[in-house]
Amino acid sequence: MGTKAERRVARERVAAYHEAQLSELVKHVEQEIARFRAGELDVFEVAAVIHRYHRAAQKLWTFCDQSGAHVESTAQLIERMPDAGEAIDWWQRGETAKPKTIP
């Protein structure tokens, strides 16, 4: 476990990541609402988009949970992701699992 200052920096890094990723999720919703207003989607499809946003935001919140000692490891992971060419697609993670078909 790091010093208080290191934990504070880690919390700030995770909070900034959380905010940026939430902003990206909201952009998805904005795009789909624009499609609804243009008559391309019906109200049920928009409701499904909002539900997907909710699931994705929950998963993001769990990842960014800043309680305890996990904040430092989460901050380190966030810092390493761009260098490793990795990113978490939170919108994709909000998608519901497709039901398995029975043969």
PDB file of C-alpha atoms in Angstrom:
ATOM      1  CA  MET A   1       0.000   0.000   0.000  1.00  0.00           C
ATOM      2  CA  GLY A   2       1.341   3.420  -0.926  1.00  0.00           C
ATOM      3  CA  THR A   3       1.450   6.656   0.946  1.00  0.00           C
ATOM      4  CA  LYS A   4      -1.564   8.912   1.422  1.00  0.00           C
ATOM      5  CA  ALA A   5      -0.321  11.101  -1.408  1.00  0.00           C
ATOM      6  CA  GLU A   6       0.055   8.097  -3.721  1.00  0.00           C
ATOM      7  CA  ARG A   7      -3.467   6.885  -2.885  1.00  0.00           C
ATOM      8  CA  ARG A   8      -4.828  10.385  -3.530  1.00  0.00           C
ATOM      9  CA  VAL A   9      -3.127  10.494  -6.950  1.00  0.00           C
ATOM     10  CA  ALA A  10      -4.462   6.996  -7.704  1.00  0.00           C
ATOM     11  CA  ARG A  11      -8.014   8.034  -6.718  1.00  0.00           C
ATOM     12  CA  GLU A  12      -7.751  11.112  -8.962  1.00  0.00           C
ATOM     13  CA  ARG A  13      -6.517   9.002 -11.900  1.00  0.00           C
ATOM     14  CA  VAL A  14      -9.339   6.480 -11.464  1.00  0.00           C
ATOM     15  CA  ALA A  15     -11.924   9.268 -11.057  1.00  0.00           C
ATOM     16  CA  ALA A  16     -10.722  10.952 -14.261  1.00  0.00           C
ATOM     17  CA  TYR A  17     -10.892   7.646 -16.135  1.00  0.00           C
ATOM     18  CA  HIS A  18     -14.378   6.969 -14.738  1.00  0.00           C
ATOM     19  CA  GLU A  19     -15.613  10.386 -15.853  1.00  0.00           C
ATOM     20  CA  ALA A  20     -14.104  10.048 -19.335  1.00  0.00           C
ATOM     21  CA  GLN A  21     -15.585   6.579 -19.838  1.00  0.00           C
ATOM     22  CA  LEU A  22     -19.016   7.652 -18.577  1.00  0.00           C
ATOM     23  CA  SER A  23     -18.881  10.504 -21.071  1.00  0.00           C
ATOM     24  CA  GLU A  24     -18.267   7.985 -23.871  1.00  0.00           C
ATOM     25  CA  LEU A  25     -21.224   5.890 -22.718  1.00  0.00           C
ATOM     26  CA  VAL A  26     -23.476   8.963 -22.698  1.00  0.00           C
ATOM     27  CA  LYS A  27     -22.381   9.737 -26.280  1.00  0.00           C
ATOM     28  CA  HIS A  28     -23.704   6.320 -27.341  1.00  0.00           C
ATOM     29  CA  VAL A  29     -27.066   7.133 -25.773  1.00  0.00           C
ATOM     30  CA  GLU A  30     -27.106  10.585 -27.402  1.00  0.00           C
ATOM     31  CA  GLN A  31     -26.491   9.042 -30.830  1.00  0.00           C
ATOM     32  CA  GLU A  32     -29.299   6.545 -30.407  1.00  0.00           C
ATOM     33  CA  ILE A  33     -31.737   9.185 -29.151  1.00  0.00           C
ATOM     34  CA  ALA A  34     -30.877  11.253 -32.230  1.00  0.00           C
ATOM     35  CA  ARG A  35     -31.741   8.216 -34.347  1.00  0.00           C
ATOM     36  CA  PHE A  36     -35.049   7.918 -32.453  1.00  0.00           C
ATOM     37  CA  ARG A  37     -35.845  11.567 -33.134  1.00  0.00           C
ATOM     38  CA  ALA A  38     -35.056  10.997 -36.808  1.00  0.00           C
ATOM     39  CA  GLY A  39     -37.540   8.124 -36.863  1.00  0.00           C
ATOM     40  CA  GLU A  40     -34.897   5.433 -37.300  1.00  0.00           C
ATOM     41  CA  LEU A  41     -35.584   3.714 -33.948  1.00  0.00           C
ATOM     42  CA  ASP A  42     -38.739   3.052 -32.017  1.00  0.00           C
ATOM     43  CA  VAL A  43     -39.223   3.758 -28.327  1.00  0.00           C
ATOM     44  CA  PHE A  44     -38.551   0.132 -27.370  1.00  0.00           C
ATOM     45  CA  GLU A  45     -35.186   0.185 -29.102  1.00  0.00           C
ATOM     46  CA  VAL A  46     -34.295   3.368 -27.220  1.00  0.00           C
ATOM     47  CA  ALA A  47     -35.345   1.721 -23.950  1.00  0.00           C
ATOM     48  CA  ALA A  48     -32.990  -1.165 -24.765  1.00  0.00           C
ATOM     49  CA  VAL A  49     -30.170   1.349 -25.376  1.00  0.00           C
ATOM     50  CA  ILE A  50     -30.820   3.007 -22.029  1.00  0.00           C
ATOM     51  CA  HIS A  51     -30.831  -0.382 -20.335  1.00  0.00           C
ATOM     52  CA  ARG A  52     -27.513  -1.219 -22.003  1.00  0.00           C
ATOM     53  CA  TYR A  53     -26.101   2.106 -20.789  1.00  0.00           C
ATOM     54  CA  HIS A  54     -27.217   1.226 -17.268  1.00  0.00           C
ATOM     55  CA  ARG A  55     -25.488  -2.171 -17.363  1.00  0.00           C
ATOM     56  CA  ALA A  56     -22.310  -0.689 -18.837  1.00  0.00           C
ATOM     57  CA  ALA A  57     -22.241   2.142 -16.283  1.00  0.00           C
ATOM     58  CA  GLN A  58     -22.677  -0.374 -13.459  1.00  0.00           C
ATOM     59  CA  LYS A  59     -19.755  -2.466 -14.707  1.00  0.00           C
ATOM     60  CA  LEU A  60     -17.634   0.658 -15.077  1.00  0.00           C
ATOM     61  CA  TRP A  61     -18.556   1.762 -11.556  1.00  0.00           C
ATOM     62  CA  THR A  62     -17.557  -1.646 -10.185  1.00  0.00           C
ATOM     63  CA  PHE A  63     -14.221  -1.440 -12.007  1.00  0.00           C
ATOM     64  CA  CYS A  64     -13.593   2.079 -10.701  1.00  0.00           C
ATOM     65  CA  ASP A  65     -14.773   1.418  -7.144  1.00  0.00           C
ATOM     66  CA  GLN A  66     -12.315   3.433  -5.108  1.00  0.00           C
ATOM     67  CA  SER A  67     -12.737   1.795  -1.742  1.00  0.00           C
ATOM     68  CA  GLY A  68      -9.847   0.052  -0.073  1.00  0.00           C
ATOM     69  CA  ALA A  69      -6.461  -0.783  -1.473  1.00  0.00           C
ATOM     70  CA  HIS A  70      -7.774  -1.631  -4.943  1.00  0.00           C
ATOM     71  CA  VAL A  71      -7.631   1.965  -6.119  1.00  0.00           C
ATOM     72  CA  GLU A  72      -3.867   1.844  -6.579  1.00  0.00           C
ATOM     73  CA  SER A  73      -3.902  -1.358  -8.634  1.00  0.00           C
ATOM     74  CA  THR A  74      -6.815  -0.036 -10.706  1.00  0.00           C
ATOM     75  CA  ALA A  75      -4.927   3.211 -11.352  1.00  0.00           C
ATOM     76  CA  GLN A  76      -1.855   1.230 -12.424  1.00  0.00           C
ATOM     77  CA  LEU A  77      -3.958  -0.875 -14.777  1.00  0.00           C
ATOM     78  CA  ILE A  78      -5.546   2.252 -16.291  1.00  0.00           C
ATOM     79  CA  GLU A  79      -2.094   3.750 -16.762  1.00  0.00           C
ATOM     80  CA  ARG A  80      -0.719   0.626 -18.499  1.00  0.00           C
ATOM     81  CA  MET A  81      -3.653   0.051 -20.868  1.00  0.00           C
ATOM     82  CA  PRO A  82      -2.663   2.597 -23.568  1.00  0.00           C
ATOM     83  CA  ASP A  83       0.962   1.403 -23.608  1.00  0.00           C
ATOM     84  CA  ALA A  84      -0.217  -2.177 -24.027  1.00  0.00           C
ATOM     85  CA  GLY A  85      -2.594  -1.150 -26.818  1.00  0.00           C
ATOM     86  CA  GLU A  86      -5.523  -2.262 -24.712  1.00  0.00           C
ATOM     87  CA  ALA A  87      -8.761  -0.581 -23.779  1.00  0.00           C
ATOM     88  CA  ILE A  88     -11.944  -1.769 -22.161  1.00  0.00           C
ATOM     89  CA  ASP A  89     -15.008  -1.288 -24.335  1.00  0.00           C
ATOM     90  CA  TRP A  90     -17.579  -0.517 -21.650  1.00  0.00           C
ATOM     91  CA  TRP A  91     -20.376  -0.144 -24.208  1.00  0.00           C
ATOM     92  CA  GLN A  92     -19.680  -3.664 -25.443  1.00  0.00           C
ATOM     93  CA  ARG A  93     -19.648  -4.940 -21.871  1.00  0.00           C
ATOM     94  CA  GLY A  94     -23.112  -3.501 -21.352  1.00  0.00           C
ATOM     95  CA  GLU A  95     -24.562  -5.686 -24.085  1.00  0.00           C
ATOM     96  CA  THR A  96     -26.804  -8.489 -22.873  1.00  0.00           C
ATOM     97  CA  ALA A  97     -25.643 -11.991 -23.468  1.00  0.00           C
ATOM     98  CA  LYS A  98     -27.360 -13.588 -26.415  1.00  0.00           C
ATOM     99  CA  PRO A  99     -29.616 -16.430 -25.291  1.00  0.00           C
ATOM    100  CA  LYS A 100     -28.288 -19.843 -26.257  1.00  0.00           C
ATOM    101  CA  THR A 101     -30.407 -21.685 -28.745  1.00  0.00           C
ATOM    102  CA  ILE A 102     -31.431 -25.197 -27.972  1.00  0.00           C
ATOM    103  CA  PRO A 103     -30.650 -27.578 -30.833  1.00  0.00           C
TER     104      PRO A 103
END
